[in-house]
Amino acid sequence: MSRGRITPTQRQSLRILAGGCCEYCGLHEEDCCLPHEVDHAVAGQHRGETAQKNLAWACFHCNRLKGPNLASIDPRTGELTRLFHPRYDHWEEHYQMDGARIVPLTAIGRSTAELLRFNAMERLALREALLAAGRYPRREY
Ligand SMILES: [Zn+2]
């Protein structure tokens, strides 16, 4: 089990796999002020490995808001629910787009969207501007 540093090869591999887009909110790295980062879906403090199956390409905001969290509260049911895992979950099963708004479809989707503030006013405004410019979404869902 590797819990060490992320290698340049792992970083580049994740970036290519993600098409340069955040694997949570879909924002392309060219459309962010801050560089995208490697996220441990299961944080090291929870024994998450530094291996492809546990790593994701994430924008600064999603990565910071997720932090070491593994779960959050589903805003609809109030139940503790695990977060979306980019390596094991399929984005389109948990979300759909309504214009620039990311609409959660499942408890996992709702919990993750709430914790990561996908539809916070400033994030939505950025996606609306990018959508109008034909720059969002850049991934095919
Ligand atoms: Zn993001």
CSV table of N, CA and C and ligand atoms in Angstrom, one decimal:
chain,number,residue,atom,x,y,z
A,1,MET,N,0.8,-1.2,0.0
A,1,MET,CA,0.0,0.0,0.0
A,1,MET,C,0.9,1.2,0.0
A,2,SER,N,0.7,2.1,-1.0
A,2,SER,CA,1.5,3.3,-1.1
A,2,SER,C,0.7,4.5,-0.5
A,3,ARG,N,1.3,5.1,0.4
A,3,ARG,CA,0.7,6.4,1.0
A,3,ARG,C,1.7,7.5,0.8
A,4,GLY,N,2.6,7.4,-0.1
A,4,GLY,CA,3.7,8.4,-0.3
A,4,GLY,C,3.3,9.5,-1.2
A,5,ARG,N,4.3,10.1,-1.7
A,5,ARG,CA,4.1,11.3,-2.6
A,5,ARG,C,3.5,10.9,-3.9
A,6,ILE,N,2.8,11.9,-4.5
A,6,ILE,CA,2.3,11.7,-5.9
A,6,ILE,C,3.4,12.0,-6.8
A,7,THR,N,3.6,11.0,-7.7
A,7,THR,CA,4.7,11.2,-8.7
A,7,THR,C,4.3,12.0,-9.9
A,8,PRO,N,5.2,12.7,-10.6
A,8,PRO,CA,4.9,13.4,-11.8
A,8,PRO,C,4.1,12.6,-12.8
A,9,THR,N,4.5,11.3,-12.9
A,9,THR,CA,3.8,10.4,-13.8
A,9,THR,C,2.3,10.2,-13.4
A,10,GLN,N,2.1,10.0,-12.1
A,10,GLN,CA,0.7,9.9,-11.6
A,10,GLN,C,-0.1,11.1,-11.9
A,11,ARG,N,0.5,12.3,-11.6
A,11,ARG,CA,-0.2,13.6,-11.8
A,11,ARG,C,-0.6,13.7,-13.3
A,12,GLN,N,0.4,13.4,-14.2
A,12,GLN,CA,0.1,13.6,-15.6
A,12,GLN,C,-0.9,12.6,-16.1
A,13,SER,N,-0.9,11.4,-15.6
A,13,SER,CA,-1.8,10.3,-16.0
A,13,SER,C,-3.2,10.7,-15.5
A,14,LEU,N,-3.4,11.3,-14.3
A,14,LEU,CA,-4.7,11.7,-13.9
A,14,LEU,C,-5.2,12.9,-14.7
A,15,ARG,N,-4.4,13.8,-15.0
A,15,ARG,CA,-4.7,15.0,-15.8
A,15,ARG,C,-5.3,14.5,-17.2
A,16,ILE,N,-4.6,13.6,-17.8
A,16,ILE,CA,-5.0,13.1,-19.1
A,16,ILE,C,-6.4,12.3,-19.0
A,17,LEU,N,-6.4,11.5,-17.9
A,17,LEU,CA,-7.7,10.7,-17.7
A,17,LEU,C,-8.9,11.6,-17.5
A,18,ALA,N,-8.7,12.7,-16.9
A,18,ALA,CA,-9.7,13.7,-16.6
A,18,ALA,C,-10.0,14.7,-17.7
A,19,GLY,N,-9.1,14.6,-18.7
A,19,GLY,CA,-9.3,15.6,-19.8
A,19,GLY,C,-9.0,17.0,-19.4
A,20,GLY,N,-8.3,17.1,-18.3
A,20,GLY,CA,-8.0,18.5,-17.8
A,20,GLY,C,-9.1,19.1,-16.9
A,21,CYS,N,-10.2,18.3,-16.7
A,21,CYS,CA,-11.4,18.8,-16.0
A,21,CYS,C,-11.4,18.3,-14.6
A,22,CYS,N,-12.0,19.1,-13.7
A,22,CYS,CA,-12.2,18.7,-12.3
A,22,CYS,C,-13.2,17.5,-12.4
A,23,GLU,N,-12.8,16.4,-11.7
A,23,GLU,CA,-13.7,15.2,-11.8
A,23,GLU,C,-14.9,15.3,-10.8
A,24,TYR,N,-15.0,16.5,-10.1
A,24,TYR,CA,-16.2,16.7,-9.3
A,24,TYR,C,-17.1,17.7,-10.0
A,25,CYS,N,-16.7,18.9,-10.3
A,25,CYS,CA,-17.5,19.9,-10.9
A,25,CYS,C,-17.4,20.1,-12.4
A,26,GLY,N,-16.4,19.5,-13.0
A,26,GLY,CA,-16.2,19.5,-14.4
A,26,GLY,C,-15.5,20.7,-15.0
A,27,LEU,N,-15.1,21.7,-14.2
A,27,LEU,CA,-14.5,22.9,-14.6
A,27,LEU,C,-13.1,22.5,-15.2
A,28,HIS,N,-12.8,23.0,-16.4
A,28,HIS,CA,-11.5,22.8,-17.1
A,28,HIS,C,-10.4,23.6,-16.4
A,29,GLU,N,-9.3,23.1,-16.3
A,29,GLU,CA,-8.2,23.8,-15.7
A,29,GLU,C,-7.8,25.1,-16.4
A,30,GLU,N,-8.1,25.2,-17.7
A,30,GLU,CA,-7.8,26.4,-18.4
A,30,GLU,C,-8.7,27.5,-18.0
A,31,ASP,N,-9.8,27.2,-17.3
A,31,ASP,CA,-10.8,28.2,-17.0
A,31,ASP,C,-10.8,28.6,-15.5
A,32,CYS,N,-9.7,28.2,-14.8
A,32,CYS,CA,-9.5,28.5,-13.4
A,32,CYS,C,-8.3,29.4,-13.2
A,33,CYS,N,-8.4,30.2,-12.2
A,33,CYS,CA,-7.3,31.0,-11.8
A,33,CYS,C,-6.2,30.2,-11.1
A,34,LEU,N,-6.6,29.2,-10.4
A,34,LEU,CA,-5.7,28.4,-9.6
A,34,LEU,C,-5.5,27.0,-10.3
A,35,PRO,N,-4.3,26.4,-10.2
A,35,PRO,CA,-4.2,25.1,-10.9
A,35,PRO,C,-5.0,24.0,-10.2
A,36,HIS,N,-5.4,23.1,-11.0
A,36,HIS,CA,-6.0,21.9,-10.5
A,36,HIS,C,-5.0,21.1,-9.7
A,37,GLU,N,-5.6,20.2,-8.8
A,37,GLU,CA,-4.7,19.5,-7.9
A,37,GLU,C,-5.1,18.0,-7.9
A,38,VAL,N,-4.2,17.2,-7.4
A,38,VAL,CA,-4.6,15.8,-7.2
A,38,VAL,C,-5.3,15.6,-5.8
A,39,ASP,N,-6.4,15.0,-5.9
A,39,ASP,CA,-7.2,14.8,-4.7
A,39,ASP,C,-7.1,13.3,-4.3
A,40,HIS,N,-7.0,13.0,-3.1
A,40,HIS,CA,-7.1,11.7,-2.6
A,40,HIS,C,-8.6,11.5,-2.2
A,41,ALA,N,-9.3,10.6,-3.0
A,41,ALA,CA,-10.7,10.4,-2.8
A,41,ALA,C,-10.9,10.0,-1.3
A,42,VAL,N,-10.1,9.0,-0.9
A,42,VAL,CA,-10.1,8.6,0.5
A,42,VAL,C,-8.7,9.2,1.0
A,43,ALA,N,-8.8,10.2,1.9
A,43,ALA,CA,-7.6,10.9,2.4
A,43,ALA,C,-6.6,10.0,3.1
A,44,GLY,N,-5.4,10.4,3.0
A,44,GLY,CA,-4.3,9.6,3.6
A,44,GLY,C,-4.6,9.3,5.1
A,45,GLN,N,-5.2,10.3,5.8
A,45,GLN,CA,-5.5,10.1,7.2
A,45,GLN,C,-6.5,9.0,7.5
A,46,HIS,N,-7.2,8.6,6.4
A,46,HIS,CA,-8.2,7.5,6.5
A,46,HIS,C,-7.6,6.3,5.8
A,47,ARG,N,-6.3,6.2,5.7
A,47,ARG,CA,-5.6,5.1,5.1
A,47,ARG,C,-5.8,5.0,3.5
A,48,GLY,N,-6.2,6.1,2.9
A,48,GLY,CA,-6.3,6.1,1.5
A,48,GLY,C,-4.9,6.1,0.8
A,49,GLU,N,-4.8,5.2,-0.2
A,49,GLU,CA,-3.6,5.0,-0.9
A,49,GLU,C,-3.3,6.1,-1.9
A,50,THR,N,-2.0,6.4,-2.1
A,50,THR,CA,-1.6,7.2,-3.2
A,50,THR,C,-1.4,6.3,-4.5
A,51,ALA,N,-2.6,5.9,-5.0
A,51,ALA,CA,-2.6,5.0,-6.2
A,51,ALA,C,-3.7,5.5,-7.0
A,52,GLN,N,-3.6,5.2,-8.3
A,52,GLN,CA,-4.6,5.7,-9.3
A,52,GLN,C,-6.0,5.5,-8.9
A,53,LYS,N,-6.3,4.3,-8.3
A,53,LYS,CA,-7.7,4.0,-8.0
A,53,LYS,C,-8.2,4.9,-6.8
A,54,ASN,N,-7.4,5.7,-6.2
A,54,ASN,CA,-7.8,6.5,-5.1
A,54,ASN,C,-7.6,8.0,-5.4
A,55,LEU,N,-7.1,8.3,-6.6
A,55,LEU,CA,-6.7,9.7,-6.9
A,55,LEU,C,-7.7,10.3,-7.9
A,56,ALA,N,-7.9,11.6,-7.8
A,56,ALA,CA,-8.7,12.3,-8.8
A,56,ALA,C,-8.1,13.6,-9.1
A,57,TRP,N,-8.5,14.2,-10.3
A,57,TRP,CA,-8.0,15.5,-10.7
A,57,TRP,C,-9.1,16.5,-10.3
A,58,ALA,N,-8.8,17.4,-9.5
A,58,ALA,CA,-9.8,18.3,-8.9
A,58,ALA,C,-9.4,19.8,-8.9
A,59,CYS,N,-10.4,20.6,-9.1
A,59,CYS,CA,-10.1,22.0,-9.0
A,59,CYS,C,-9.8,22.4,-7.6
A,60,PHE,N,-9.2,23.6,-7.4
A,60,PHE,CA,-8.8,24.1,-6.1
A,60,PHE,C,-10.0,24.1,-5.2
A,61,HIS,N,-11.1,24.7,-5.6
A,61,HIS,CA,-12.3,24.8,-4.8
A,61,HIS,C,-12.8,23.5,-4.3
A,62,CYS,N,-13.0,22.5,-5.3
A,62,CYS,CA,-13.6,21.2,-4.9
A,62,CYS,C,-12.6,20.5,-3.9
A,63,ASN,N,-11.3,20.6,-4.2
A,63,ASN,CA,-10.4,19.9,-3.4
A,63,ASN,C,-10.3,20.5,-2.0
A,64,ARG,N,-10.3,21.8,-1.9
A,64,ARG,CA,-10.3,22.4,-0.5
A,64,ARG,C,-11.6,22.1,0.2
A,65,LEU,N,-12.7,22.2,-0.4
A,65,LEU,CA,-14.0,22.0,0.3
A,65,LEU,C,-14.2,20.5,0.7
A,66,LYS,N,-13.7,19.7,-0.2
A,66,LYS,CA,-13.8,18.2,0.2
A,66,LYS,C,-12.9,17.9,1.4
A,67,GLY,N,-11.6,18.4,1.3
A,67,GLY,CA,-10.7,18.1,2.4
A,67,GLY,C,-10.6,16.6,2.6
A,68,PRO,N,-10.5,16.2,3.9
A,68,PRO,CA,-10.4,14.8,4.2
A,68,PRO,C,-11.7,14.1,4.3
A,69,ASN,N,-12.8,14.8,4.0
A,69,ASN,CA,-14.2,14.2,4.3
A,69,ASN,C,-14.4,13.0,3.4
A,70,LEU,N,-15.1,12.0,4.0
A,70,LEU,CA,-15.5,10.8,3.2
A,70,LEU,C,-17.0,10.8,3.0
A,71,ALA,N,-17.7,11.5,3.9
A,71,ALA,CA,-19.2,11.5,3.8
A,71,ALA,C,-19.7,12.9,4.2
A,72,SER,N,-21.0,13.1,4.0
A,72,SER,CA,-21.6,14.3,4.4
A,72,SER,C,-23.1,14.0,4.7
A,73,ILE,N,-23.8,15.0,5.0
A,73,ILE,CA,-25.2,14.8,5.3
A,73,ILE,C,-26.1,15.1,4.0
A,74,ASP,N,-26.9,14.2,3.6
A,74,ASP,CA,-27.8,14.4,2.5
A,74,ASP,C,-28.8,15.5,2.9
A,75,PRO,N,-28.8,16.6,2.2
A,75,PRO,CA,-29.6,17.7,2.6
A,75,PRO,C,-31.1,17.4,2.4
A,76,ARG,N,-31.5,16.4,1.7
A,76,ARG,CA,-32.9,16.0,1.6
A,76,ARG,C,-33.4,15.1,2.7
A,77,THR,N,-32.5,14.1,3.1
A,77,THR,CA,-33.0,13.1,4.1
A,77,THR,C,-32.3,13.3,5.4
A,78,GLY,N,-31.3,14.1,5.5
A,78,GLY,CA,-30.5,14.3,6.8
A,78,GLY,C,-29.7,13.1,7.1
A,79,GLU,N,-29.6,12.1,6.2
A,79,GLU,CA,-28.8,10.9,6.5
A,79,GLU,C,-27.3,11.1,6.1
A,80,LEU,N,-26.4,10.5,6.9
A,80,LEU,CA,-25.0,10.5,6.6
A,80,LEU,C,-24.8,9.6,5.3
A,81,THR,N,-24.1,10.2,4.4
A,81,THR,CA,-24.0,9.6,3.0
A,81,THR,C,-22.6,9.8,2.6
A,82,ARG,N,-22.0,8.7,2.0
A,82,ARG,CA,-20.7,8.8,1.5
A,82,ARG,C,-20.6,9.8,0.3
A,83,LEU,N,-19.4,10.3,0.1
A,83,LEU,CA,-19.2,11.2,-1.0
A,83,LEU,C,-19.0,10.5,-2.3
A,84,PHE,N,-19.2,11.3,-3.4
A,84,PHE,CA,-18.9,10.8,-4.8
A,84,PHE,C,-17.4,10.4,-4.9
A,85,HIS,N,-17.2,9.2,-5.4
A,85,HIS,CA,-15.8,8.8,-5.6
A,85,HIS,C,-15.5,8.7,-7.1
A,86,PRO,N,-14.7,9.6,-7.7
A,86,PRO,CA,-14.5,9.7,-9.1
A,86,PRO,C,-14.0,8.4,-9.8
A,87,ARG,N,-13.3,7.5,-9.1
A,87,ARG,CA,-12.8,6.3,-9.7
A,87,ARG,C,-13.8,5.2,-9.7
A,88,TYR,N,-14.8,5.2,-8.8
A,88,TYR,CA,-15.8,4.1,-8.7
A,88,TYR,C,-17.2,4.5,-9.1
A,89,ASP,N,-17.5,5.8,-9.0
A,89,ASP,CA,-18.8,6.3,-9.4
A,89,ASP,C,-18.8,6.9,-10.7
A,90,HIS,N,-20.0,6.9,-11.4
A,90,HIS,CA,-20.1,7.5,-12.7
A,90,HIS,C,-20.8,8.8,-12.5
A,91,TRP,N,-20.2,9.9,-13.0
A,91,TRP,CA,-20.8,11.3,-12.7
A,91,TRP,C,-22.2,11.4,-13.2
A,92,GLU,N,-22.5,10.8,-14.4
A,92,GLU,CA,-23.8,11.0,-15.0
A,92,GLU,C,-24.9,10.2,-14.3
A,93,GLU,N,-24.5,9.3,-13.4
A,93,GLU,CA,-25.5,8.5,-12.6
A,93,GLU,C,-25.9,9.4,-11.4
A,94,HIS,N,-25.1,10.3,-11.0
A,94,HIS,CA,-25.3,11.1,-9.8
A,94,HIS,C,-25.7,12.6,-10.1
A,95,TYR,N,-25.5,13.0,-11.3
A,95,TYR,CA,-25.7,14.4,-11.6
A,95,TYR,C,-26.2,14.6,-13.1
A,96,GLN,N,-26.9,15.7,-13.3
A,96,GLN,CA,-27.2,16.1,-14.6
A,96,GLN,C,-27.1,17.6,-14.7
A,97,MET,N,-26.9,18.1,-15.9
A,97,MET,CA,-26.7,19.6,-16.0
A,97,MET,C,-28.1,20.2,-16.3
A,98,ASP,N,-28.4,21.3,-15.8
A,98,ASP,CA,-29.5,22.2,-16.1
A,98,ASP,C,-28.9,23.5,-16.4
A,99,GLY,N,-28.6,23.7,-17.7
A,99,GLY,CA,-27.8,24.9,-18.0
A,99,GLY,C,-26.5,24.8,-17.3
A,100,ALA,N,-26.1,25.8,-16.5
A,100,ALA,CA,-24.8,25.7,-15.8
A,100,ALA,C,-25.0,25.1,-14.4
A,101,ARG,N,-26.2,24.9,-14.0
A,101,ARG,CA,-26.5,24.3,-12.7
A,101,ARG,C,-26.2,22.8,-12.7
A,102,ILE,N,-25.5,22.3,-11.7
A,102,ILE,CA,-25.3,20.9,-11.5
A,102,ILE,C,-26.4,20.3,-10.6
A,103,VAL,N,-27.2,19.5,-11.2
A,103,VAL,CA,-28.4,19.0,-10.4
A,103,VAL,C,-28.1,17.6,-9.9
A,104,PRO,N,-28.0,17.4,-8.6
A,104,PRO,CA,-27.8,16.1,-8.1
A,104,PRO,C,-29.0,15.2,-8.2
A,105,LEU,N,-28.7,13.9,-8.5
A,105,LEU,CA,-29.8,12.9,-8.8
A,105,LEU,C,-30.0,11.9,-7.7
A,106,THR,N,-28.9,11.8,-6.8
A,106,THR,CA,-28.9,10.7,-5.8
A,106,THR,C,-28.5,11.3,-4.5
A,107,ALA,N,-28.5,10.5,-3.4
A,107,ALA,CA,-28.1,10.9,-2.1
A,107,ALA,C,-26.6,11.3,-2.2
A,108,ILE,N,-25.8,10.4,-2.8
A,108,ILE,CA,-24.4,10.7,-3.0
A,108,ILE,C,-24.2,12.0,-3.7
A,109,GLY,N,-24.9,12.2,-4.8
A,109,GLY,CA,-24.8,13.5,-5.5
A,109,GLY,C,-25.2,14.7,-4.7
A,110,ARG,N,-26.3,14.6,-3.9
A,110,ARG,CA,-26.7,15.7,-3.1
A,110,ARG,C,-25.7,16.0,-2.0
A,111,SER,N,-25.2,15.0,-1.3
A,111,SER,CA,-24.2,15.2,-0.3
A,111,SER,C,-23.0,15.8,-0.8
A,112,THR,N,-22.5,15.3,-1.9
A,112,THR,CA,-21.2,15.9,-2.5
A,112,THR,C,-21.4,17.3,-3.0
A,113,ALA,N,-22.5,17.5,-3.7
A,113,ALA,CA,-22.8,18.9,-4.2
A,113,ALA,C,-23.0,19.9,-3.1
A,114,GLU,N,-23.6,19.5,-2.0
A,114,GLU,CA,-23.7,20.4,-0.9
A,114,GLU,C,-22.4,20.7,-0.2
A,115,LEU,N,-21.6,19.7,0.1
A,115,LEU,CA,-20.3,19.9,0.7
A,115,LEU,C,-19.4,20.7,-0.2
A,116,LEU,N,-19.4,20.4,-1.4
A,116,LEU,CA,-18.4,21.1,-2.3
A,116,LEU,C,-19.0,22.3,-2.9
A,117,ARG,N,-20.2,22.7,-2.5
A,117,ARG,CA,-20.9,23.9,-3.0
A,117,ARG,C,-20.9,24.1,-4.5
A,118,PHE,N,-21.3,23.1,-5.2
A,118,PHE,CA,-21.2,23.1,-6.6
A,118,PHE,C,-22.0,24.3,-7.2
A,119,ASN,N,-23.1,24.6,-6.6
A,119,ASN,CA,-24.0,25.7,-7.1
A,119,ASN,C,-24.0,26.9,-6.3
A,120,ALA,N,-22.9,27.2,-5.6
A,120,ALA,CA,-22.7,28.5,-4.9
A,120,ALA,C,-22.8,29.6,-6.0
A,121,MET,N,-23.3,30.7,-5.6
A,121,MET,CA,-23.5,31.8,-6.5
A,121,MET,C,-22.3,32.1,-7.4
A,122,GLU,N,-21.1,32.2,-6.8
A,122,GLU,CA,-20.0,32.6,-7.6
A,122,GLU,C,-19.5,31.5,-8.6
A,123,ARG,N,-19.7,30.2,-8.1
A,123,ARG,CA,-19.3,29.1,-9.0
A,123,ARG,C,-20.3,28.9,-10.1
A,124,LEU,N,-21.6,29.1,-9.8
A,124,LEU,CA,-22.6,29.1,-10.9
A,124,LEU,C,-22.4,30.2,-11.9
A,125,ALA,N,-22.1,31.4,-11.4
A,125,ALA,CA,-21.9,32.5,-12.3
A,125,ALA,C,-20.7,32.3,-13.2
A,126,LEU,N,-19.6,31.7,-12.7
A,126,LEU,CA,-18.5,31.3,-13.6
A,126,LEU,C,-18.9,30.3,-14.6
A,127,ARG,N,-19.6,29.3,-14.2
A,127,ARG,CA,-20.1,28.3,-15.2
A,127,ARG,C,-21.0,28.8,-16.2
A,128,GLU,N,-21.9,29.8,-15.8
A,128,GLU,CA,-22.8,30.4,-16.7
A,128,GLU,C,-22.0,31.2,-17.8
A,129,ALA,N,-21.0,31.9,-17.4
A,129,ALA,CA,-20.2,32.7,-18.3
A,129,ALA,C,-19.5,31.7,-19.3
A,130,LEU,N,-19.0,30.6,-18.7
A,130,LEU,CA,-18.2,29.7,-19.6
A,130,LEU,C,-19.2,28.9,-20.5
A,131,LEU,N,-20.4,28.6,-20.0
A,131,LEU,CA,-21.4,28.0,-20.9
A,131,LEU,C,-21.7,28.9,-22.0
A,132,ALA,N,-21.9,30.2,-21.8
A,132,ALA,CA,-22.3,31.2,-22.8
A,132,ALA,C,-21.1,31.3,-23.8
A,133,ALA,N,-19.9,31.1,-23.3
A,133,ALA,CA,-18.7,31.2,-24.2
A,133,ALA,C,-18.4,29.8,-24.9
A,134,GLY,N,-19.2,28.8,-24.6
A,134,GLY,CA,-19.0,27.5,-25.2
A,134,GLY,C,-17.8,26.7,-24.6
A,135,ARG,N,-17.5,27.1,-23.4
A,135,ARG,CA,-16.3,26.5,-22.7
A,135,ARG,C,-16.8,25.6,-21.5
A,136,TYR,N,-18.0,25.4,-21.3
A,136,TYR,CA,-18.5,24.5,-20.3
A,136,TYR,C,-19.8,23.8,-20.7
A,137,PRO,N,-20.0,22.6,-20.5
A,137,PRO,CA,-19.0,21.6,-20.0
A,137,PRO,C,-18.1,21.2,-21.0
A,138,ARG,N,-16.9,20.9,-20.7
A,138,ARG,CA,-15.9,20.4,-21.6
A,138,ARG,C,-15.7,18.9,-21.6
A,139,ARG,N,-16.2,18.3,-20.6
A,139,ARG,CA,-16.2,16.8,-20.6
A,139,ARG,C,-17.6,16.3,-21.1
A,140,GLU,N,-17.5,15.2,-21.7
A,140,GLU,CA,-18.8,14.6,-22.2
A,140,GLU,C,-19.3,13.7,-21.1
A,141,TYR,N,-20.5,14.0,-20.7
A,141,TYR,CA,-21.2,13.2,-19.6
A,141,TYR,C,-22.3,12.4,-20.2
B,1,ZN,ZN,-14.3,21.3,-9.1
